[in-house]
Amino acid sequence: MLHNLSTDDLRALDAAHHLHPFTDHGALTLSERRVIARADGVWLWDSEGNRILDGMAGLWCVNVGHGRNEIVEAVRAQMSELAYYNTFFKTTHEPVIRLSQMVAEIAPEGMNMVFFGSSGSDANDTILRMVRTYWDLMGKPHKKTVIARHNAYHGSTMGAASLGGMTAMHSQGGLPIPGIVHVDQPYWFGSGQDMDPDQFGRHAARALENAIDAIGEEHVAAFIAEPIQGAGGVIIPPETYWPEVKRILKERDILFICDEVICGFGRTGEWFGCQTYGLDPDFMTIAKGLSSGYLPIGGVVVSDKVAKVFHERGGEFYHGYTYSGHPACCAAAIANLEIIRREKLVERVRTDIGPYLAERWLALGEHPLVGEARMKGLLGALELVPDKSDTTKRFSPVGSVGTLARDFSFANGLVMRAVRDSLILSPPLTLSHEEADELIALTHKTLDDTWAELKRQGRLG
Ligand code: PXG
């Protein structure tokens, strides 16, 4: 470890050797690089000693908060006993067995089998192969097309980025791969303001129905969606959306893949987002909150209906990763789930900190810069607009004000994420009332700072 390097040394070495994810390296300056040094609870400290409230729980993942020694100790104990062994060739081990059982316990009824990998991306690639293999085994090899949604994020590998609906990502690497079709997202604020939200929710759901009809049900293998789109901008669908999608999926012979990478493990006030919306997935993608990010682990929760077909007809499924069911990662996940259970963090989001924060977050909707404030569980967004009297108007160029506000937020001591011109929030589930008050005050200041700067630039109204 390089313990005595100055912040400037670290920045220079970072620039010389480190390729960051989702980063324009040509534009990233030395002084912009923030070196994070340590963390505890909801707080981060950078290498210059600044204390910052982690409003994004790392990257939507540190559900139990930072600095949990209990997880560290569980990993240390596991690593000294068995740091690594694989789960191929008829072998298994206690941590992967215990974690599989725990996940099956908290998963919706009828979902009892788990396949592990290291991330949400590889889990979605796994699902893509499972879904197409399932239909082969069912004697319906023509069912290969997967329907996903525009602006969805399902990961960065070839399959997952193809399932995602980010056009900028598709433009790099020749994506999407064949057999993936995207339909509209239920983003009322972005594209539905000419209808009331309920009407728009049904309208957005019918995009799925229309796509199925256009492709032909006999060619459609599955529909993949997040209960609430996270990276797409915390798109909380109108209440009418999921019931209508559920009806459509029930009427058709199509598998439902619920991507729970962000919504899972308490974030929406239930263990899984599909429970918040009463959905019946055939597959769930899990990662992030499974271990609260302490070690990398993700996976696929498979329904009994699908597992039965693989067991009875599948033979060998030629798929797996060196680190499938990694013992140390499983130990981290087990300790993490034990904390979530013991501290009743899921209930806490539903009945305590969720409503407490939402009341204050939604009140930020009164700010002159905010066109809409929305929150579900501990997922929030503030849509920033140039003219509050017409919330269909946008800043130009789109995204410039989101970044400006995000930078003010960071400078004020609060990490939020910018998506287009919205500010996004996804704090640890352990956030206290006092910390929530501080978070709201910092957000208020960030909105004021951004508003003053835009006024100075003459970009309001
Ligand atoms: N599905 C969903 C819904 C996600 O949010 C993935 C899959 C992929 O997981 P991995 O573990 O492969 O990263 C994600 C990841 C952002 C951001 O900027 C969001 C994610 C990852 C990185 C950045 O909001 N989500």
mmCIF file with all atom_site columns, C-alpha atoms in Angstrom, residues 18-105:
data_model
loop_
_atom_site.group_PDB
_atom_site.id
_atom_site.type_symbol
_atom_site.label_atom_id
_atom_site.label_alt_id
_atom_site.label_comp_id
_atom_site.label_asym_id
_atom_site.label_entity_id
_atom_site.label_seq_id
_atom_site.pdbx_PDB_ins_code
_atom_site.Cartn_x
_atom_site.Cartn_y
_atom_site.Cartn_z
_atom_site.occupancy
_atom_site.B_iso_or_equiv
_atom_site.pdbx_formal_charge
_atom_site.auth_seq_id
_atom_site.auth_comp_id
_atom_site.auth_asym_id
_atom_site.auth_atom_id
_atom_site.pdbx_PDB_model_num
ATOM 1  C CA . HIS A 1 18  ? -5.663  4.191   -14.089 1.00 0.00 ? 18  HIS A CA 1
ATOM 2  C CA . LEU A 1 19  ? -8.482  3.914   -16.619 1.00 0.00 ? 19  LEU A CA 1
ATOM 3  C CA . HIS A 1 20  ? -11.709 4.857   -14.825 1.00 0.00 ? 20  HIS A CA 1
ATOM 4  C CA . PRO A 1 21  ? -15.130 3.414   -15.720 1.00 0.00 ? 21  PRO A CA 1
ATOM 5  C CA . PHE A 1 22  ? -17.493 5.694   -17.709 1.00 0.00 ? 22  PHE A CA 1
ATOM 6  C CA . THR A 1 23  ? -14.943 8.521   -17.893 1.00 0.00 ? 23  THR A CA 1
ATOM 7  C CA . ASP A 1 24  ? -13.703 10.918  -20.568 1.00 0.00 ? 24  ASP A CA 1
ATOM 8  C CA . HIS A 1 25  ? -10.008 10.696  -19.779 1.00 0.00 ? 25  HIS A CA 1
ATOM 9  C CA . GLY A 1 26  ? -9.154  13.460  -22.204 1.00 0.00 ? 26  GLY A CA 1
ATOM 10 C CA . ALA A 1 27  ? -11.293 15.865  -20.197 1.00 0.00 ? 27  ALA A CA 1
ATOM 11 C CA . LEU A 1 28  ? -10.542 14.664  -16.648 1.00 0.00 ? 28  LEU A CA 1
ATOM 12 C CA . THR A 1 29  ? -8.115  17.114  -15.048 1.00 0.00 ? 29  THR A CA 1
ATOM 13 C CA . LEU A 1 30  ? -5.733  16.352  -12.205 1.00 0.00 ? 30  LEU A CA 1
ATOM 14 C CA . SER A 1 31  ? -7.383  18.626  -9.664  1.00 0.00 ? 31  SER A CA 1
ATOM 15 C CA . GLU A 1 32  ? -10.840 17.158  -10.327 1.00 0.00 ? 32  GLU A CA 1
ATOM 16 C CA . ARG A 1 33  ? -9.710  13.727  -9.166  1.00 0.00 ? 33  ARG A CA 1
ATOM 17 C CA . ARG A 1 34  ? -10.993 13.228  -5.654  1.00 0.00 ? 34  ARG A CA 1
ATOM 18 C CA . VAL A 1 35  ? -9.137  10.617  -3.653  1.00 0.00 ? 35  VAL A CA 1
ATOM 19 C CA . ILE A 1 36  ? -11.459 8.880   -1.198  1.00 0.00 ? 36  ILE A CA 1
ATOM 20 C CA . ALA A 1 37  ? -9.539  7.752   1.826   1.00 0.00 ? 37  ALA A CA 1
ATOM 21 C CA . ARG A 1 38  ? -11.939 6.187   4.316   1.00 0.00 ? 38  ARG A CA 1
ATOM 22 C CA . ALA A 1 39  ? -15.581 5.817   5.253   1.00 0.00 ? 39  ALA A CA 1
ATOM 23 C CA . ASP A 1 40  ? -17.798 5.147   8.224   1.00 0.00 ? 40  ASP A CA 1
ATOM 24 C CA . GLY A 1 41  ? -21.592 4.920   8.373   1.00 0.00 ? 41  GLY A CA 1
ATOM 25 C CA . VAL A 1 42  ? -22.988 7.355   5.808   1.00 0.00 ? 42  VAL A CA 1
ATOM 26 C CA . TRP A 1 43  ? -19.788 9.432   5.807   1.00 0.00 ? 43  TRP A CA 1
ATOM 27 C CA . LEU A 1 44  ? -16.794 9.521   3.476   1.00 0.00 ? 44  LEU A CA 1
ATOM 28 C CA . TRP A 1 45  ? -13.485 11.317  3.999   1.00 0.00 ? 45  TRP A CA 1
ATOM 29 C CA . ASP A 1 46  ? -11.252 12.338  1.129   1.00 0.00 ? 46  ASP A CA 1
ATOM 30 C CA . SER A 1 47  ? -7.461  12.507  1.211   1.00 0.00 ? 47  SER A CA 1
ATOM 31 C CA . GLU A 1 48  ? -7.638  16.176  2.143   1.00 0.00 ? 48  GLU A CA 1
ATOM 32 C CA . GLY A 1 49  ? -9.747  15.474  5.200   1.00 0.00 ? 49  GLY A CA 1
ATOM 33 C CA . ASN A 1 50  ? -13.095 16.725  3.824   1.00 0.00 ? 50  ASN A CA 1
ATOM 34 C CA . ARG A 1 51  ? -16.113 14.936  5.280   1.00 0.00 ? 51  ARG A CA 1
ATOM 35 C CA . ILE A 1 52  ? -18.797 14.094  2.704   1.00 0.00 ? 52  ILE A CA 1
ATOM 36 C CA . LEU A 1 53  ? -22.262 12.582  3.158   1.00 0.00 ? 53  LEU A CA 1
ATOM 37 C CA . ASP A 1 54  ? -22.519 9.542   0.877   1.00 0.00 ? 54  ASP A CA 1
ATOM 38 C CA . GLY A 1 55  ? -25.936 10.148  -0.659  1.00 0.00 ? 55  GLY A CA 1
ATOM 39 C CA . MET A 1 56  ? -25.348 7.406   -3.225  1.00 0.00 ? 56  MET A CA 1
ATOM 40 C CA . ALA A 1 57  ? -24.356 4.596   -0.841  1.00 0.00 ? 57  ALA A CA 1
ATOM 41 C CA . GLY A 1 58  ? -21.184 4.175   -2.856  1.00 0.00 ? 58  GLY A CA 1
ATOM 42 C CA . LEU A 1 59  ? -22.757 3.305   -6.193  1.00 0.00 ? 59  LEU A CA 1
ATOM 43 C CA . TRP A 1 60  ? -26.281 2.388   -5.001  1.00 0.00 ? 60  TRP A CA 1
ATOM 44 C CA . CYS A 1 61  ? -24.832 -0.517  -3.038  1.00 0.00 ? 61  CYS A CA 1
ATOM 45 C CA . VAL A 1 62  ? -23.621 0.177   0.511   1.00 0.00 ? 62  VAL A CA 1
ATOM 46 C CA . ASN A 1 63  ? -27.049 -0.547  2.016   1.00 0.00 ? 63  ASN A CA 1
ATOM 47 C CA . VAL A 1 64  ? -25.788 -1.245  5.553   1.00 0.00 ? 64  VAL A CA 1
ATOM 48 C CA . GLY A 1 65  ? -23.449 1.750   5.552   1.00 0.00 ? 65  GLY A CA 1
ATOM 49 C CA . HIS A 1 66  ? -19.661 1.873   5.571   1.00 0.00 ? 66  HIS A CA 1
ATOM 50 C CA . GLY A 1 67  ? -17.207 0.536   8.132   1.00 0.00 ? 67  GLY A CA 1
ATOM 51 C CA . ARG A 1 68  ? -19.055 -2.537  9.389   1.00 0.00 ? 68  ARG A CA 1
ATOM 52 C CA . ASN A 1 69  ? -16.435 -4.531  11.244  1.00 0.00 ? 69  ASN A CA 1
ATOM 53 C CA . GLU A 1 70  ? -18.774 -7.465  11.516  1.00 0.00 ? 70  GLU A CA 1
ATOM 54 C CA . ILE A 1 71  ? -18.485 -7.999  7.750   1.00 0.00 ? 71  ILE A CA 1
ATOM 55 C CA . VAL A 1 72  ? -14.731 -7.497  7.835   1.00 0.00 ? 72  VAL A CA 1
ATOM 56 C CA . GLU A 1 73  ? -14.422 -10.096 10.592  1.00 0.00 ? 73  GLU A CA 1
ATOM 57 C CA . ALA A 1 74  ? -16.651 -12.596 8.773   1.00 0.00 ? 74  ALA A CA 1
ATOM 58 C CA . VAL A 1 75  ? -14.504 -12.262 5.650   1.00 0.00 ? 75  VAL A CA 1
ATOM 59 C CA . ARG A 1 76  ? -11.278 -12.525 7.630   1.00 0.00 ? 76  ARG A CA 1
ATOM 60 C CA . ALA A 1 77  ? -12.470 -15.696 9.361   1.00 0.00 ? 77  ALA A CA 1
ATOM 61 C CA . GLN A 1 78  ? -13.600 -17.218 6.064   1.00 0.00 ? 78  GLN A CA 1
ATOM 62 C CA . MET A 1 79  ? -10.367 -16.354 4.303   1.00 0.00 ? 79  MET A CA 1
ATOM 63 C CA . SER A 1 80  ? -8.230  -17.912 6.985   1.00 0.00 ? 80  SER A CA 1
ATOM 64 C CA . GLU A 1 81  ? -10.341 -21.093 6.792   1.00 0.00 ? 81  GLU A CA 1
ATOM 65 C CA . LEU A 1 82  ? -10.890 -21.326 3.017   1.00 0.00 ? 82  LEU A CA 1
ATOM 66 C CA . ALA A 1 83  ? -10.076 -18.231 0.981   1.00 0.00 ? 83  ALA A CA 1
ATOM 67 C CA . TYR A 1 84  ? -10.930 -19.812 -2.337  1.00 0.00 ? 84  TYR A CA 1
ATOM 68 C CA . TYR A 1 85  ? -12.305 -22.935 -3.813  1.00 0.00 ? 85  TYR A CA 1
ATOM 69 C CA . ASN A 1 86  ? -14.473 -23.369 -6.890  1.00 0.00 ? 86  ASN A CA 1
ATOM 70 C CA . THR A 1 87  ? -18.005 -24.702 -7.185  1.00 0.00 ? 87  THR A CA 1
ATOM 71 C CA . PHE A 1 88  ? -17.424 -26.618 -10.415 1.00 0.00 ? 88  PHE A CA 1
ATOM 72 C CA . PHE A 1 89  ? -16.861 -30.399 -10.735 1.00 0.00 ? 89  PHE A CA 1
ATOM 73 C CA . LYS A 1 90  ? -19.306 -31.577 -8.059  1.00 0.00 ? 90  LYS A CA 1
ATOM 74 C CA . THR A 1 91  ? -17.753 -29.438 -5.276  1.00 0.00 ? 91  THR A CA 1
ATOM 75 C CA . THR A 1 92  ? -19.419 -26.966 -2.929  1.00 0.00 ? 92  THR A CA 1
ATOM 76 C CA . HIS A 1 93  ? -18.692 -25.286 0.400   1.00 0.00 ? 93  HIS A CA 1
ATOM 77 C CA . GLU A 1 94  ? -20.540 -23.987 3.431   1.00 0.00 ? 94  GLU A CA 1
ATOM 78 C CA . PRO A 1 95  ? -20.580 -20.235 2.661   1.00 0.00 ? 95  PRO A CA 1
ATOM 79 C CA . VAL A 1 96  ? -22.189 -20.702 -0.755  1.00 0.00 ? 96  VAL A CA 1
ATOM 80 C CA . ILE A 1 97  ? -24.688 -23.180 0.672   1.00 0.00 ? 97  ILE A CA 1
ATOM 81 C CA . ARG A 1 98  ? -25.677 -20.885 3.525   1.00 0.00 ? 98  ARG A CA 1
ATOM 82 C CA . LEU A 1 99  ? -25.948 -17.834 1.283   1.00 0.00 ? 99  LEU A CA 1
ATOM 83 C CA . SER A 1 100 ? -28.086 -19.678 -1.282  1.00 0.00 ? 100 SER A CA 1
ATOM 84 C CA . GLN A 1 101 ? -30.436 -20.715 1.502   1.00 0.00 ? 101 GLN A CA 1
ATOM 85 C CA . MET A 1 102 ? -30.624 -17.164 2.892   1.00 0.00 ? 102 MET A CA 1
ATOM 86 C CA . VAL A 1 103 ? -31.388 -15.674 -0.512  1.00 0.00 ? 103 VAL A CA 1
ATOM 87 C CA . ALA A 1 104 ? -34.088 -18.301 -1.130  1.00 0.00 ? 104 ALA A CA 1
ATOM 88 C CA . GLU A 1 105 ? -35.627 -17.410 2.250   1.00 0.00 ? 105 GLU A CA 1
#
